[in-house]
C-alpha cells in the first residue's frame, strides 16, 4: 500500500525547471532513497512534498493512518508545511536548521507543540490540563533523547553540540512530531565512515522501533545501497531510473549519467 | 493532603532564594510607598509602567522575532480607554467644552481596574486587525505597518472630537498615587511573562525567532503563533498605557508621538532582546538615566554658560546610546539569558576564577 | 462628482497630484534600491531627505550662496551622508541578525532627528521664496506654479537616466546581480561594498533632489519633516513592488494622486490625509503582497 505518491509533479522557478514530472510511490514501511548529482532537484522535491513550495503542476498524495486506524488518501499539494507535519510527515534539513539558542530539550519539545490541547491562557496560568500536557510532553521527549543518546546534553544549547550530534538532534526533533513518514535530507553529510556506519544502524533501528517509513536523500552510495528498499535517481529534475539497489546499480542509464561520471568523486 | 504538603515543602526548598528576594522587593516597595516625595514617586511609577510596556514589546520583538514598532499606538489606545471610561461624569461637560461627548459614552463610567483591562483588550483587538494582513508575510512590513498604525491612531484621536476631545485631550482623570498599583501590576505581568515563556507556547514563540522554516516544519503554525504573541504584547502595552494615563491624570495625542516607541526599543535592546530580567533592569536604567541626564538640557549645567548644553542634547545622547549598544554590544546586558540564581552563581565563579588567576599570575611574577 | 467641482479645479488637482506623486517617487527610489540589495528598510532615508532640506536652507538663507552652488553642495553633502551612514552604521552589522540592522537603521533615524532638533532647533524655518518657481502662471483659466510642472519633468528624466544606468552599465549590472543573489554575486567577484555604496549614493542623491524641489513647493523645513514623508515613500515603494525602480515611481504617483483626490472629493476627511498611505498599504498587503510590478519572492531553504 502506498503511503506517499507524487503525480507528475513539476516545479519551476522562473525559467528554471528544478523538478520535472516527478512520479514517486513510497510503500508503507519501506526505506526509499532519492539520489542524483548535485543540483538534480532532490531537495526541491522534498520542499514540494513538505509544502515549502507549491508545485507548478502535479499532485502530492499522502495516505496516513488516522487516530482511529483508518487510512485515507489526502491531497496535500501546496498545503501549509505545519499542516503537512500535523498529518504525519516530518523532515530534517540538508544544512542543519536547529533552534540554535534553545536547549536540546527545548528543540525537541517545540515539535510537540502541535499536539497541545490547552490554550495559551491555561498554559500561562498552569491549569491542571496544561500541567499534565507539559509533563507528558517532557516525559516523551526525555525518552526520545535517551534513545538518541542525547539525554546527558538535554540542557545544553543546541548550537554548542558537535556536528554529528546536531544531526542526531535534528532527527530526534523530527521524530518528536510523531511522524509516519520521515524525510531525511542528507543525514550523513559531513560524517566520517565510522559515524556513517553508526548512522546506518540508527536509521534501521528507528525504522523498526517506530514503525516508520523513511524517504532519504543521500550521497553516500554504500549507505544507500545497503539499506534502501527502493531507489529513485534524479538528474536535471527528471527521474531517470527507479528500482531496487541491484537494478539501479546495473542500470546503464544511471551508470552513464551518474555513477559512471561521479563514481571516482564519491568517497 | 500530605502529598500537597510535601510538594509545597519541596517547592519552598528549591525556590527559597526567590521567595526571600520577592519578600525583600515587596518590603522595599512598601517602605518607598510610605516615605518618598511625589517627584521620586512619579519616577518610580514610571519605571514600573515602562517595565510593563517594554515586556510587551520584548515578547513580540525579542522572543518571537517579529519587528513591531507600534508601542506608542497601543499605549494610546489603553490610555484613552482608561481616560474615557474613568473621567467623572460630572466633569465631562467642562472637559468636552468644544463639542460634547457622544451620548453613547457620556454616561458610562467604569471602575479603574475594569477600564484598565478593557484598555488592554481593545489594544489587543487593534493588534488583531493590524496583524491580519502583516503577519502572514515573511518580511518586515510589520515594522512599517505598526509604525503607521501608531501615527494613524494619533490622527484619529485628534479628529474624533466627541470621543477623545481631539487635540485638547482629556483632563481630570482620577490619578493613582500609590506605588502598589503600578508595581502590583508590573509584578503580576512579570510572573505571567515568565510562566508564558516557559510554556509550550513560549517555546513556539522562540522557535519562530530562531528559524521560521524549521518551526513551520515542526508543526508550529506561524500565523497563529505570531498573532498570539502580537496580541498578548499589545494587551500588556495597553495596560501600561492605561496606567500611564492614570499616573499623569491627563492624555492628549501629542504624548503618544511615535518617538515614544524608541524609548522602549532602547530598553529592550539594552536589556537584551529575549530577556525578561534584562528588560526589567533596563527599564529602570533608561527611565532613571533619562531623568538624570536632564542636566544636559540645562544651559548652566556646571555653573558655566557652556554653549553645548541646551535643550535637545539629552535626546542626542540618548539616541547615540541606542547606536552604541546595537553596534558594539549587540546582545545588550543579558542577551537571551535570564538573571536566575544559577546564572548569578556561574558569573560569580567566572569572576572568582579570573581573580584567582590574576593572583596566581602576579605571585608567579614575584617568584621570578 | 461628490462636490460640485469644475473641470479647472479637477485639472489643477491632477497637476498637484502629479507633482507631489513625483516627489514621493524620487524618495521612494532610494528605499526600493536599498531594499532590493540589502533587504533592509532604510529608516534613515526620510531623515537623509530632511538633512538635505536643511543643507539647502543653510546654503541659501544663511550663507547666501547662489542657488546652483547650493544645489551642488546639497547633493554632494547628502550623498556623503548617505554613504557614510551605510559605512559606519550598516556595514559592521552586515553579518548580524537582520533585527540588529533594522534597529541600527532606526537608531540612525532617531539620531539624525535629534541632532537636527538640537542643532537647528525644533521650530520650522521658513524657506526663501523662488519667485520664478512659485509665482503662478496662467494657462487659460488654469493657474499653476511652475515648480509643479518642473517636478514631474525632473523626475521623468532622472528615471530615464537611472533605468539606463541600471540596465546598460557595468555598475547597474552588478547592482542587479547583487539584488538577485547576494552570495553568488560575491563569489563571482563583484565588489559588494562598492555596489552597496553606489546604491546609497544614488538613493541619497535623489533624496537631495527631492528635498530641493520639495522646499520650493512647500517652503518650510523642520527636523521631523522626513518622518511621515519617509514612511509614505516606503509605502509607495511597496505599492509598486519593492526592489523595482519603475514600481517605485508608479507607487509614488498612485499615492500622490490618491491623497490629492481624496482631499478634493471628500474635504471632510482632510484631517486623515496622512492615513491614506497606510490604508493603501494594508489593501496592497492583503491582495497583492508583491506590489504592482514586483516579482514573487522565493525563500531559499
mmCIF file of C-alpha atoms in Angstrom, chain A residues 52 80-83 85-86 89-91 93 96-102 105-107 109-114 116 118-120 123-126 134 137-138 157 170 173-174 177, chain B residues 7 136 138 191-223 225 228 232 331 335-337:
data_model
loop_
_atom_site.group_PDB
_atom_site.id
_atom_site.type_symbol
_atom_site.label_atom_id
_atom_site.label_comp_id
_atom_site.label_asym_id
_atom_site.label_seq_id
_atom_site.Cartn_x
_atom_site.Cartn_y
_atom_site.Cartn_z
ATOM 1 C CA UNK A 52 7.574 24.745 1.444
ATOM 2 C CA UNK A 80 0.987 24.685 4.631
ATOM 3 C CA UNK A 81 4.127 22.972 5.948
ATOM 4 C CA UNK A 82 2.827 22.807 9.505
ATOM 5 C CA UNK A 83 -0.427 21.191 8.352
ATOM 6 C CA UNK A 85 3.630 17.920 9.601
ATOM 7 C CA UNK A 86 0.394 17.583 11.575
ATOM 8 C CA UNK A 89 5.355 13.873 7.582
ATOM 9 C CA UNK A 90 8.489 15.080 9.351
ATOM 10 C CA UNK A 91 11.788 16.161 7.876
ATOM 11 C CA UNK A 93 17.323 19.713 6.664
ATOM 12 C CA UNK A 96 21.113 21.791 9.761
ATOM 13 C CA UNK A 97 18.343 24.104 10.935
ATOM 14 C CA UNK A 98 18.180 23.696 14.684
ATOM 15 C CA UNK A 99 16.841 26.368 17.011
ATOM 16 C CA UNK A 100 20.351 27.396 17.958
ATOM 17 C CA UNK A 101 19.703 29.470 21.066
ATOM 18 C CA UNK A 102 17.337 26.903 22.560
ATOM 19 C CA UNK A 105 15.340 19.592 25.277
ATOM 20 C CA UNK A 106 13.538 22.713 24.094
ATOM 21 C CA UNK A 107 14.336 21.898 20.481
ATOM 22 C CA UNK A 109 9.733 19.990 22.868
ATOM 23 C CA UNK A 110 8.888 22.532 20.144
ATOM 24 C CA UNK A 111 7.996 19.606 17.915
ATOM 25 C CA UNK A 112 5.305 18.516 20.386
ATOM 26 C CA UNK A 113 3.649 21.945 20.383
ATOM 27 C CA UNK A 114 1.361 20.987 17.507
ATOM 28 C CA UNK A 116 -1.170 20.848 22.686
ATOM 29 C CA UNK A 118 -4.696 23.632 26.003
ATOM 30 C CA UNK A 119 -4.681 27.317 25.052
ATOM 31 C CA UNK A 120 -2.072 29.924 25.970
ATOM 32 C CA UNK A 123 -0.551 27.306 29.762
ATOM 33 C CA UNK A 124 0.339 30.618 31.409
ATOM 34 C CA UNK A 125 -1.859 30.071 34.440
ATOM 35 C CA UNK A 126 -0.605 26.466 34.723
ATOM 36 C CA UNK A 134 3.531 19.678 29.533
ATOM 37 C CA UNK A 137 5.470 16.058 26.506
ATOM 38 C CA UNK A 138 8.547 16.314 28.692
ATOM 39 C CA UNK A 157 22.342 24.974 23.878
ATOM 40 C CA UNK A 170 17.574 17.082 14.085
ATOM 41 C CA UNK A 173 13.271 16.662 16.748
ATOM 42 C CA UNK A 174 11.630 15.304 13.625
ATOM 43 C CA UNK A 177 6.380 15.291 15.788
ATOM 44 C CA UNK B 7 5.109 19.200 47.340
ATOM 45 C CA UNK B 136 1.094 36.467 7.038
ATOM 46 C CA UNK B 138 7.613 36.773 5.601
ATOM 47 C CA UNK B 191 5.269 36.498 36.583
ATOM 48 C CA UNK B 192 2.832 35.895 33.719
ATOM 49 C CA UNK B 193 5.623 36.505 31.212
ATOM 50 C CA UNK B 194 7.927 34.024 32.940
ATOM 51 C CA UNK B 195 5.179 31.405 33.008
ATOM 52 C CA UNK B 196 4.226 32.036 29.396
ATOM 53 C CA UNK B 197 7.787 31.948 28.077
ATOM 54 C CA UNK B 198 8.479 28.686 29.893
ATOM 55 C CA UNK B 199 5.409 27.006 28.466
ATOM 56 C CA UNK B 200 4.858 25.210 25.195
ATOM 57 C CA UNK B 201 3.639 28.493 23.708
ATOM 58 C CA UNK B 202 6.765 30.333 24.795
ATOM 59 C CA UNK B 203 8.937 27.710 23.132
ATOM 60 C CA UNK B 204 6.873 28.041 19.970
ATOM 61 C CA UNK B 205 7.479 31.818 20.021
ATOM 62 C CA UNK B 206 11.211 31.312 20.397
ATOM 63 C CA UNK B 207 11.326 28.680 17.673
ATOM 64 C CA UNK B 208 9.879 31.215 15.232
ATOM 65 C CA UNK B 209 12.532 33.715 16.252
ATOM 66 C CA UNK B 210 15.261 31.153 15.723
ATOM 67 C CA UNK B 211 14.172 29.725 12.389
ATOM 68 C CA UNK B 212 10.743 30.211 10.834
ATOM 69 C CA UNK B 213 11.161 27.495 8.250
ATOM 70 C CA UNK B 214 12.241 24.886 10.772
ATOM 71 C CA UNK B 215 9.491 25.939 13.181
ATOM 72 C CA UNK B 216 6.878 25.503 10.485
ATOM 73 C CA UNK B 217 8.350 22.137 9.534
ATOM 74 C CA UNK B 218 7.965 21.052 13.173
ATOM 75 C CA UNK B 219 4.248 21.777 13.019
ATOM 76 C CA UNK B 220 4.211 25.251 14.537
ATOM 77 C CA UNK B 221 1.553 27.349 12.790
ATOM 78 C CA UNK B 222 3.402 30.576 12.047
ATOM 79 C CA UNK B 223 0.492 32.943 11.621
ATOM 80 C CA UNK B 225 1.552 31.743 16.899
ATOM 81 C CA UNK B 228 -0.936 35.161 19.740
ATOM 82 C CA UNK B 232 -0.527 39.440 24.166
ATOM 83 C CA UNK B 331 23.391 41.352 22.911
ATOM 84 C CA UNK B 335 21.394 38.601 25.632
ATOM 85 C CA UNK B 336 18.733 35.909 25.766
ATOM 86 C CA UNK B 337 19.797 34.883 29.276
#
